[in-house]
CSV table of C-alpha atoms and ligand atoms in Angstrom, one decimal:
chain,number,residue,atom,x,y,z
A,34,MET,CA,1.1,-20.4,-47.5
A,35,LYS,CA,-0.7,-18.2,-46.4
A,36,THR,CA,-1.8,-18.9,-42.7
A,37,PRO,CA,-5.9,-18.7,-42.5
A,38,ILE,CA,-7.3,-15.5,-40.4
A,39,PHE,CA,-8.6,-17.5,-37.2
A,40,LEU,CA,-5.4,-18.6,-37.2
A,41,THR,CA,-3.0,-15.5,-36.9
A,42,LEU,CA,-5.8,-14.5,-34.6
A,43,ALA,CA,-5.7,-17.2,-32.2
A,44,ILE,CA,-1.5,-17.6,-32.1
A,45,GLY,CA,-2.1,-13.4,-31.5
A,46,LEU,CA,-3.7,-14.0,-28.3
A,47,LEU,CA,-1.8,-16.7,-27.3
A,48,CYS,CA,1.3,-15.0,-27.7
A,49,ALA,CA,0.3,-11.6,-26.5
A,50,GLY,CA,0.3,-12.4,-23.3
A,51,PRO,CA,-1.2,-10.2,-20.4
A,52,ALA,CA,-3.3,-7.5,-21.5
A,53,LEU,CA,-1.8,-3.9,-21.7
A,54,ALA,CA,-2.2,-2.1,-18.7
A,55,GLN,CA,-3.6,0.9,-19.6
A,56,THR,CA,-2.3,4.0,-17.5
A,57,ASP,CA,-4.9,6.6,-18.2
A,58,LYS,CA,-7.3,4.9,-14.9
A,59,ALA,CA,-7.4,7.4,-11.8
A,60,PHE,CA,-6.6,6.2,-8.7
A,61,GLU,CA,-9.1,8.3,-6.1
A,62,PRO,CA,-7.6,8.8,-2.7
A,63,GLY,CA,-10.3,8.6,-0.1
A,64,ALA,CA,-12.7,7.6,-1.9
A,65,VAL,CA,-14.7,4.1,-2.1
A,66,TRP,CA,-12.6,1.7,-4.1
A,67,PRO,CA,-15.2,-0.5,-6.5
A,68,ASP,CA,-13.6,-4.1,-7.3
A,69,ASP,CA,-15.0,-6.1,-9.9
A,70,LYS,CA,-18.1,-6.8,-8.6
A,71,GLY,CA,-18.8,-3.2,-7.2
A,72,VAL,CA,-18.1,-4.0,-4.2
A,73,HIS,CA,-15.4,-1.7,-1.9
A,74,ILE,CA,-12.5,-3.6,-1.8
A,75,ASN,CA,-12.2,-5.1,1.6
A,76,ALA,CA,-8.0,-5.2,2.0
A,77,HIS,CA,-6.6,-2.6,4.9
A,78,GLY,CA,-3.6,-2.9,6.8
A,79,GLY,CA,-2.5,-4.3,3.7
A,80,GLY,CA,0.5,-5.0,1.5
A,81,ILE,CA,1.1,-6.3,-2.3
A,82,LEU,CA,2.9,-8.9,-3.7
A,83,GLU,CA,3.8,-8.8,-7.4
A,84,HIS,CA,4.2,-12.7,-8.8
A,85,ALA,CA,4.0,-13.5,-12.5
A,86,GLY,CA,3.4,-9.8,-14.1
A,87,VAL,CA,0.4,-9.7,-11.5
A,88,TYR,CA,0.0,-7.5,-8.7
A,89,TYR,CA,-1.8,-9.4,-5.7
A,90,TRP,CA,-3.5,-7.0,-2.7
A,91,PHE,CA,-4.0,-8.6,0.8
A,92,GLY,CA,-5.7,-6.9,3.8
A,93,GLU,CA,-7.7,-7.3,6.9
A,94,HIS,CA,-11.5,-8.5,6.2
A,95,LYS,CA,-13.3,-5.6,7.8
A,96,THR,CA,-17.0,-5.5,8.8
A,97,GLU,CA,-19.4,-3.5,9.8
A,98,GLY,CA,-19.6,-1.6,12.8
A,99,GLY,CA,-16.9,-1.7,15.6
A,100,ALA,CA,-17.0,-5.4,15.5
A,101,GLY,CA,-15.9,-5.2,12.9
A,102,ASN,CA,-11.9,-4.7,13.6
A,103,LEU,CA,-11.9,-8.0,14.8
A,104,ALA,CA,-11.3,-10.6,12.1
A,105,GLN,CA,-14.8,-12.3,11.8
A,106,VAL,CA,-13.4,-13.6,8.4
A,107,GLY,CA,-9.8,-13.6,7.7
A,108,VAL,CA,-7.1,-11.8,4.9
A,109,HIS,CA,-8.8,-11.1,1.9
A,110,VAL,CA,-7.5,-10.8,-1.8
A,111,TYR,CA,-7.4,-9.0,-4.6
A,112,SER,CA,-5.2,-9.2,-8.3
A,113,SER,CA,-4.8,-6.6,-10.9
A,114,ARG,CA,-2.7,-5.9,-13.5
A,115,ASN,CA,-2.6,-2.3,-13.8
A,116,LEU,CA,-2.9,-1.5,-10.2
A,117,THR,CA,-6.7,0.6,-10.0
A,118,ASP,CA,-8.8,-1.9,-11.4
A,119,TRP,CA,-9.0,-5.1,-8.5
A,120,ARG,CA,-10.4,-8.3,-9.3
A,121,ASP,CA,-11.6,-10.3,-6.2
A,122,GLU,CA,-10.2,-13.4,-5.6
A,123,GLY,CA,-12.0,-14.0,-2.3
A,124,ILE,CA,-10.2,-14.9,1.4
A,125,ALA,CA,-6.6,-16.5,1.1
A,126,LEU,CA,-6.8,-16.6,4.9
A,127,ALA,CA,-9.6,-18.0,6.8
A,128,VAL,CA,-10.3,-17.7,10.6
A,129,ALA,CA,-11.4,-21.0,12.3
A,130,ASP,CA,-14.4,-21.8,14.0
A,131,ASP,CA,-12.5,-23.8,16.5
A,132,PRO,CA,-12.4,-21.8,20.3
A,133,LEU,CA,-9.0,-23.9,20.7
A,134,SER,CA,-7.5,-22.4,17.0
A,135,ASP,CA,-5.4,-19.3,17.4
A,136,ILE,CA,-7.0,-18.2,14.8
A,137,VAL,CA,-10.6,-18.1,15.7
A,138,LYS,CA,-13.2,-16.3,15.1
A,139,GLY,CA,-13.0,-13.0,17.0
A,140,SER,CA,-8.8,-12.8,17.6
A,141,VAL,CA,-7.2,-9.5,15.9
A,142,ILE,CA,-5.4,-10.4,12.6
A,143,GLU,CA,-3.7,-7.0,11.2
A,144,ARG,CA,-1.6,-6.4,8.1
A,145,PRO,CA,-0.8,-9.3,7.0
A,146,LYS,CA,2.0,-8.9,4.1
A,147,VAL,CA,2.9,-12.1,1.7
A,148,ILE,CA,5.9,-13.0,0.2
A,149,TYR,CA,7.4,-15.4,-2.0
A,150,ASN,CA,10.4,-18.2,-1.3
A,151,PRO,CA,11.7,-19.3,-4.5
A,152,GLY,CA,13.6,-22.0,-2.5
A,153,THR,CA,10.6,-23.4,-1.2
A,154,ARG,CA,8.0,-22.6,-3.6
A,155,LYS,CA,5.5,-21.5,-1.2
A,156,PHE,CA,3.9,-17.9,-0.3
A,157,VAL,CA,4.5,-17.2,3.3
A,158,MET,CA,1.8,-15.1,5.0
A,159,TRP,CA,2.6,-12.9,7.9
A,160,PHE,CA,0.2,-10.9,10.5
A,161,HIS,CA,-0.1,-9.5,13.9
A,162,LEU,CA,-2.0,-11.9,16.0
A,163,GLU,CA,-3.9,-10.8,18.9
A,164,LEU,CA,-5.3,-14.2,20.8
A,165,LYS,CA,-9.3,-13.9,21.1
A,166,GLY,CA,-10.5,-11.6,24.4
A,167,GLN,CA,-7.2,-10.7,25.6
A,168,GLY,CA,-7.2,-7.1,23.6
A,169,TYR,CA,-3.6,-6.1,22.5
A,170,SER,CA,-1.7,-8.0,25.4
A,171,ALA,CA,-0.7,-10.8,22.9
A,172,ALA,CA,1.1,-9.0,20.8
A,173,ARG,CA,2.4,-11.9,18.3
A,174,SER,CA,3.3,-13.0,14.7
A,175,GLY,CA,1.5,-15.6,12.9
A,176,VAL,CA,2.6,-17.2,10.0
A,177,ALA,CA,0.7,-19.0,7.4
A,178,VAL,CA,1.7,-20.7,3.9
A,179,ALA,CA,0.1,-21.3,0.6
A,180,ASP,CA,1.4,-23.2,-2.9
A,181,LYS,CA,-0.9,-20.9,-4.4
A,182,VAL,CA,-0.4,-17.0,-4.4
A,183,THR,CA,-4.4,-16.5,-4.0
A,184,GLY,CA,-4.7,-19.2,-1.0
A,185,PRO,CA,-5.7,-21.3,0.7
A,186,TYR,CA,-3.4,-20.5,3.0
A,187,VAL,CA,-2.2,-22.8,5.7
A,188,TYR,CA,-2.0,-21.1,9.0
A,189,GLN,CA,1.1,-22.6,10.6
A,190,THR,CA,1.9,-21.0,13.7
A,191,SER,CA,1.7,-18.4,15.8
A,192,PHE,CA,4.8,-16.8,18.6
A,193,ARG,CA,6.7,-13.8,19.8
A,194,PRO,CA,9.3,-13.8,18.0
A,195,ASN,CA,13.4,-13.8,18.6
A,196,ALA,CA,13.4,-15.7,21.9
A,197,GLY,CA,16.5,-16.3,23.3
A,198,ALA,CA,18.3,-13.6,20.8
A,199,TRP,CA,19.6,-10.4,21.2
A,200,PRO,CA,19.7,-7.6,19.1
A,201,ILE,CA,22.4,-6.9,17.2
A,202,HIS,CA,24.7,-3.7,19.1
A,203,LEU,CA,22.3,-3.9,22.4
A,204,ALA,CA,23.5,-1.8,25.1
A,205,GLU,CA,24.6,-3.6,28.4
A,206,ASP,CA,22.5,-1.2,30.5
A,207,GLN,CA,19.7,-2.5,28.0
A,208,LYS,CA,20.3,-6.0,29.1
A,209,ASP,CA,18.7,-5.9,32.8
A,210,PRO,CA,15.1,-7.0,32.9
A,211,ALA,CA,14.2,-4.6,35.9
A,212,THR,CA,14.7,-2.0,33.8
A,213,SER,CA,14.6,-2.8,30.3
A,214,VAL,CA,11.0,-4.5,28.2
A,215,ILE,CA,13.9,-6.1,25.6
A,216,ALA,CA,15.6,-8.0,28.5
A,217,ARG,CA,12.1,-8.5,30.4
A,218,ASP,CA,11.1,-10.2,27.2
A,219,HIS,CA,14.0,-11.9,26.1
A,220,LYS,CA,13.6,-15.5,27.2
A,221,THR,CA,9.7,-15.5,25.9
A,222,GLY,CA,10.0,-14.0,22.6
A,223,GLN,CA,10.0,-10.2,22.0
A,224,MET,CA,6.5,-8.5,21.4
A,225,ALA,CA,5.4,-7.9,18.2
A,226,ARG,CA,2.2,-5.9,17.1
A,227,ASP,CA,2.3,-3.4,13.7
A,228,MET,CA,4.4,-5.2,11.1
A,229,THR,CA,5.3,-5.4,7.5
A,230,LEU,CA,7.7,-7.7,5.7
A,231,PHE,CA,10.7,-7.0,3.2
A,232,VAL,CA,12.9,-9.2,0.9
A,233,ASP,CA,16.1,-7.6,-0.3
A,234,ASP,CA,18.1,-7.6,-3.4
A,235,ASP,CA,20.2,-10.5,-2.0
A,236,GLY,CA,16.9,-12.5,-1.6
A,237,ALA,CA,17.3,-11.7,2.6
A,238,ALA,CA,13.7,-11.5,3.8
A,239,TYR,CA,12.8,-9.4,6.9
A,240,HIS,CA,10.6,-8.9,8.9
A,241,LEU,CA,10.1,-5.6,10.9
A,242,TYR,CA,7.1,-5.2,14.1
A,243,ALA,CA,6.5,-2.7,16.3
A,244,SER,CA,7.7,-4.2,20.0
A,245,GLU,CA,9.0,-3.0,23.3
A,246,GLU,CA,5.2,-1.9,24.2
A,247,ASN,CA,4.9,-0.2,21.0
A,248,HIS,CA,8.2,2.2,21.8
A,249,THR,CA,10.7,0.5,19.8
A,250,LEU,CA,10.5,-1.1,15.8
A,251,HIS,CA,13.0,-4.3,15.4
A,252,ILE,CA,13.9,-5.3,11.6
A,253,SER,CA,14.5,-9.0,12.0
A,254,ARG,CA,15.6,-11.5,9.7
A,255,LEU,CA,13.5,-14.3,8.1
A,256,SER,CA,15.3,-17.9,8.0
A,257,PRO,CA,15.5,-19.1,4.7
A,258,ASP,CA,11.9,-20.8,4.3
A,259,PHE,CA,10.8,-17.0,5.5
A,260,GLN,CA,8.9,-19.0,7.9
A,261,ARG,CA,10.7,-18.3,11.2
A,262,PRO,CA,13.2,-15.7,12.6
A,263,ALA,CA,16.5,-16.5,11.4
A,264,GLY,CA,17.1,-15.2,15.5
A,265,GLU,CA,19.0,-12.3,14.2
A,266,TYR,CA,17.6,-8.7,14.6
A,267,ALA,CA,18.2,-5.0,15.9
A,268,ARG,CA,16.2,-2.2,17.3
A,269,MET,CA,15.5,0.2,14.6
A,270,MET,CA,14.9,3.8,16.4
A,271,PRO,CA,14.8,2.9,20.3
A,272,PHE,CA,12.5,4.5,22.2
A,273,ALA,CA,10.7,6.7,19.2
A,274,ASP,CA,7.1,5.5,19.1
A,275,ASP,CA,6.8,4.5,15.7
A,276,GLU,CA,4.2,2.0,14.5
A,277,ALA,CA,2.9,1.3,10.8
A,278,PRO,CA,6.1,0.7,9.1
A,279,ALA,CA,6.5,0.6,5.1
A,280,ILE,CA,10.2,-0.1,4.0
A,281,PHE,CA,11.4,0.5,0.8
A,282,LYS,CA,15.3,0.1,-1.3
A,283,ARG,CA,15.7,3.1,-3.5
A,284,GLU,CA,19.6,3.5,-4.4
A,285,GLY,CA,20.4,1.4,-2.0
A,286,SER,CA,19.3,3.3,0.8
A,287,TYR,CA,16.5,2.0,2.9
A,288,TYR,CA,13.9,4.7,3.8
A,289,LEU,CA,11.2,3.8,6.2
A,290,VAL,CA,7.7,5.3,6.5
A,291,THR,CA,6.3,5.0,9.8
A,292,SER,CA,2.8,6.6,12.2
A,293,GLY,CA,3.4,7.9,15.8
A,294,LEU,CA,0.9,6.2,18.6
A,295,SER,CA,-2.5,6.9,18.9
A,296,GLY,CA,-4.8,3.8,17.8
A,297,TRP,CA,-7.2,4.0,15.1
A,298,ALA,CA,-6.7,8.4,15.2
A,299,PRO,CA,-4.6,9.4,12.4
A,300,ASN,CA,-1.2,11.3,13.4
A,301,ALA,CA,1.8,13.4,12.0
A,302,ALA,CA,3.7,11.0,9.8
A,303,ARG,CA,7.3,9.9,10.2
A,304,SER,CA,10.7,8.7,7.3
A,305,TYR,CA,13.5,7.9,8.2
A,306,VAL,CA,16.9,6.7,5.8
A,307,ALA,CA,19.8,3.8,6.6
A,308,SER,CA,22.5,2.9,4.3
A,309,HIS,CA,22.3,-0.3,6.4
A,310,ILE,CA,19.5,-2.7,7.0
A,311,TYR,CA,20.0,-2.6,10.5
A,312,GLY,CA,20.5,0.5,10.7
A,313,PRO,CA,21.7,3.4,12.4
A,314,TRP,CA,18.3,5.6,10.9
A,315,THR,CA,18.7,8.7,10.4
A,316,ALA,CA,15.0,10.7,11.0
A,317,LEU,CA,14.1,12.6,7.6
A,318,GLY,CA,10.7,14.3,9.5
A,319,ASN,CA,7.4,14.1,8.3
A,320,PRO,CA,7.1,13.5,4.5
A,321,VAL,CA,3.7,14.7,4.3
A,322,ARG,CA,3.7,18.2,2.1
A,323,GLY,CA,0.8,20.0,2.3
A,324,THR,CA,-1.8,21.9,4.8
A,325,PRO,CA,0.1,22.1,8.8
A,326,GLU,CA,-3.3,20.1,9.0
A,327,GLN,CA,-2.8,17.5,6.2
A,328,ALA,CA,0.8,17.4,8.0
A,329,LYS,CA,-0.3,16.5,10.9
A,330,ILE,CA,-2.9,14.3,10.7
A,331,THR,CA,-1.1,12.5,7.3
A,332,PHE,CA,-4.2,13.2,5.4
A,333,GLY,CA,-6.0,11.6,8.2
A,334,GLY,CA,-4.4,8.1,7.0
A,335,GLN,CA,-1.4,5.9,8.6
A,336,SER,CA,0.9,3.9,5.9
A,337,THR,CA,0.5,0.6,5.5
A,338,HIS,CA,3.0,-0.4,2.5
A,339,ALA,CA,5.2,1.3,0.0
A,340,MET,CA,5.8,-0.5,-3.1
A,341,THR,CA,7.9,-0.1,-5.8
A,342,LEU,CA,6.8,0.3,-8.8
A,343,LYS,CA,9.9,-0.5,-12.6
A,344,ARG,CA,8.0,1.0,-15.5
A,345,LYS,CA,9.8,2.1,-18.6
A,346,GLY,CA,13.1,2.0,-17.3
A,347,CYS,CA,12.7,4.1,-14.0
A,348,GLU,CA,12.5,2.9,-10.4
A,349,ARG,CA,9.5,4.5,-8.9
A,350,GLN,CA,7.2,4.1,-5.3
A,351,ILE,CA,3.6,4.7,-3.9
A,352,LEU,CA,2.6,4.6,-0.4
A,353,MET,CA,-0.3,3.2,0.8
A,354,LEU,CA,-2.5,4.6,3.5
A,355,ASP,CA,-5.1,3.6,5.3
A,356,ILE,CA,-7.3,6.2,6.2
A,357,TRP,CA,-9.5,4.0,9.3
A,358,ARG,CA,-13.0,4.0,10.0
A,359,PRO,CA,-13.0,2.3,13.7
A,360,LYS,CA,-16.4,2.9,13.8
A,361,ASN,CA,-18.1,0.9,10.9
A,362,ALA,CA,-14.8,-0.5,10.5
A,363,ILE,CA,-16.0,-2.0,6.9
A,364,ASP,CA,-16.0,1.7,5.4
A,365,GLY,CA,-11.9,2.1,6.0
A,366,ARG,CA,-10.6,4.2,2.7
A,367,TYR,CA,-7.4,3.5,0.6
A,368,ALA,CA,-5.2,6.2,0.3
A,369,TRP,CA,-2.3,5.8,-2.4
A,370,LEU,CA,0.2,8.8,-3.3
A,371,PRO,CA,3.4,8.9,-5.5
A,372,VAL,CA,6.4,8.8,-3.2
A,373,GLU,CA,8.0,12.0,-4.8
A,374,TRP,CA,11.9,13.1,-3.8
A,375,GLU,CA,12.4,16.8,-2.0
A,376,ALA,CA,16.1,16.7,-1.5
A,377,GLY,CA,16.9,13.9,-0.9
A,378,LYS,CA,14.0,13.1,1.4
A,379,PRO,CA,10.8,10.8,0.4
A,380,VAL,CA,7.6,13.2,0.5
A,381,VAL,CA,4.0,13.2,-0.7
A,382,ARG,CA,1.5,15.1,-1.3
A,383,TRP,CA,-2.5,14.7,-1.9
A,384,ARG,CA,-3.8,14.3,-5.0
A,385,GLU,CA,-8.2,14.4,-5.6
A,386,ARG,CA,-7.1,11.9,-8.5
A,387,TRP,CA,-3.8,11.0,-10.4
A,388,THR,CA,-2.8,8.0,-12.9
A,389,LEU,CA,0.4,5.9,-13.7
A,390,ALA,CA,0.9,8.1,-16.2
A,391,ASP,CA,0.9,11.2,-13.7
A,392,LEU,CA,3.7,8.6,-12.0
A,393,ASP,CA,5.4,8.1,-14.6
A,394,ALA,CA,6.0,12.6,-14.6
A,395,LEU,CA,7.5,12.2,-12.0
A,396,PRO,CA,11.9,11.9,-12.2
A,397,CYS,CA,13.4,8.8,-11.6
A,398,HIS,CA,15.4,6.6,-10.3
A,399,SER,CA,16.3,4.4,-13.6
A,400,ALA,CA,15.0,0.3,-12.6
A,401,ALA,CA,18.7,-1.7,-12.4
A,402,THR,CA,16.2,-5.4,-12.6
A,403,PRO,CA,13.5,-5.9,-14.9
A,404,GLU,CA,10.4,-4.4,-15.3
A,405,ALA,CA,6.8,-5.4,-14.8
A,406,THR,CA,3.6,-4.3,-15.1
A,407,PRO,CA,1.8,-2.3,-15.1
B,1366,LIG,C1,-3.0,1.2,15.4
B,1366,LIG,C2,-1.9,0.3,14.4
B,1366,LIG,O1,-1.4,0.9,13.4
B,1366,LIG,C3,-3.3,0.1,13.8
B,1366,LIG,O2,-2.5,-1.9,12.9
B,1366,LIG,C4,-4.1,-0.6,14.8
B,1366,LIG,O3,-3.7,-2.2,15.5
B,1366,LIG,C5,-4.8,0.1,15.8
B,1366,LIG,N1,-3.7,0.5,16.4
B,1366,LIG,C6,-5.8,-0.4,16.9
B,1366,LIG,O4,-5.9,0.3,17.9
């Protein structure tokens, strides 16, 4: 019997799954980036989680003016299937009205990142938290959890990580509280400011944070539910003054892009490689390729996340930068740039406009694991 045309169409629609991602839409680094409602995307210091074929972009919701750098609203989330068109999914984690809450309106909530825990089936968000009215002195990590990727995320707790634990391979002379910040903070927990999360191929998750008065990044393994530090951590590049960590793995090596310390003002990016997650990390230099001025200020941007895309049998990375506008925080821009390779080093070049087809044209590392969209 011939299947009626309407049934064929309906079955076709049901089986087609997600719409095919288009590769001809352009990324325009530094430009206003409208969401599905035509409003500039408001997800600064953000990160991307790919879940069930959809990309989710979580970031700081900024508001107008200088006060917009404080958390007035919370963490915003957007969804996309092609990485260029983003749908506003609303506020994933809202600030609290309760003045006793750590995340009360007017606190600082920065660089939120979300990972999925397959064991608990929870989405876990970590962020850099500063308590209201205390500037940047609290240097805490906040954790919030949701059953649904877009939230609502429920705030759990905040702390300075790794209280009572020494990092692996710590030199004996660093255990003297009179001379060492890590020893000073040993009992109460380590300072944690700029941060990111990373899930390794074996399912273990890590929290990278700027510690020791911002002089040294730490990498800290998370508990099986991803909601606490497991108590095992390492210093990354001691006293190298790095922040804004963005990490990815390629062909068994770990790569890290960071910035120096100059507040909201851009500075020269750095890059590192390690063959083990706990280091040692080898400096690869400034990943920016372009004019000396572009290299000096990283195109006006600061790293926030490095996303790995598996497309057409290939694995490639996109480096996400924030171009901060601290005087009118809501106008902060984004610069996403394809990662290229030069003599084994990850590098980025400025592009006014580029597409996923341009990314596909770059040499690649073959993807070992199944691909996701787009
Ligand atoms: C630089 C950091 O990378 C940002 O996330 C933010 O904390 C600013 N400093 C604040 O000055």
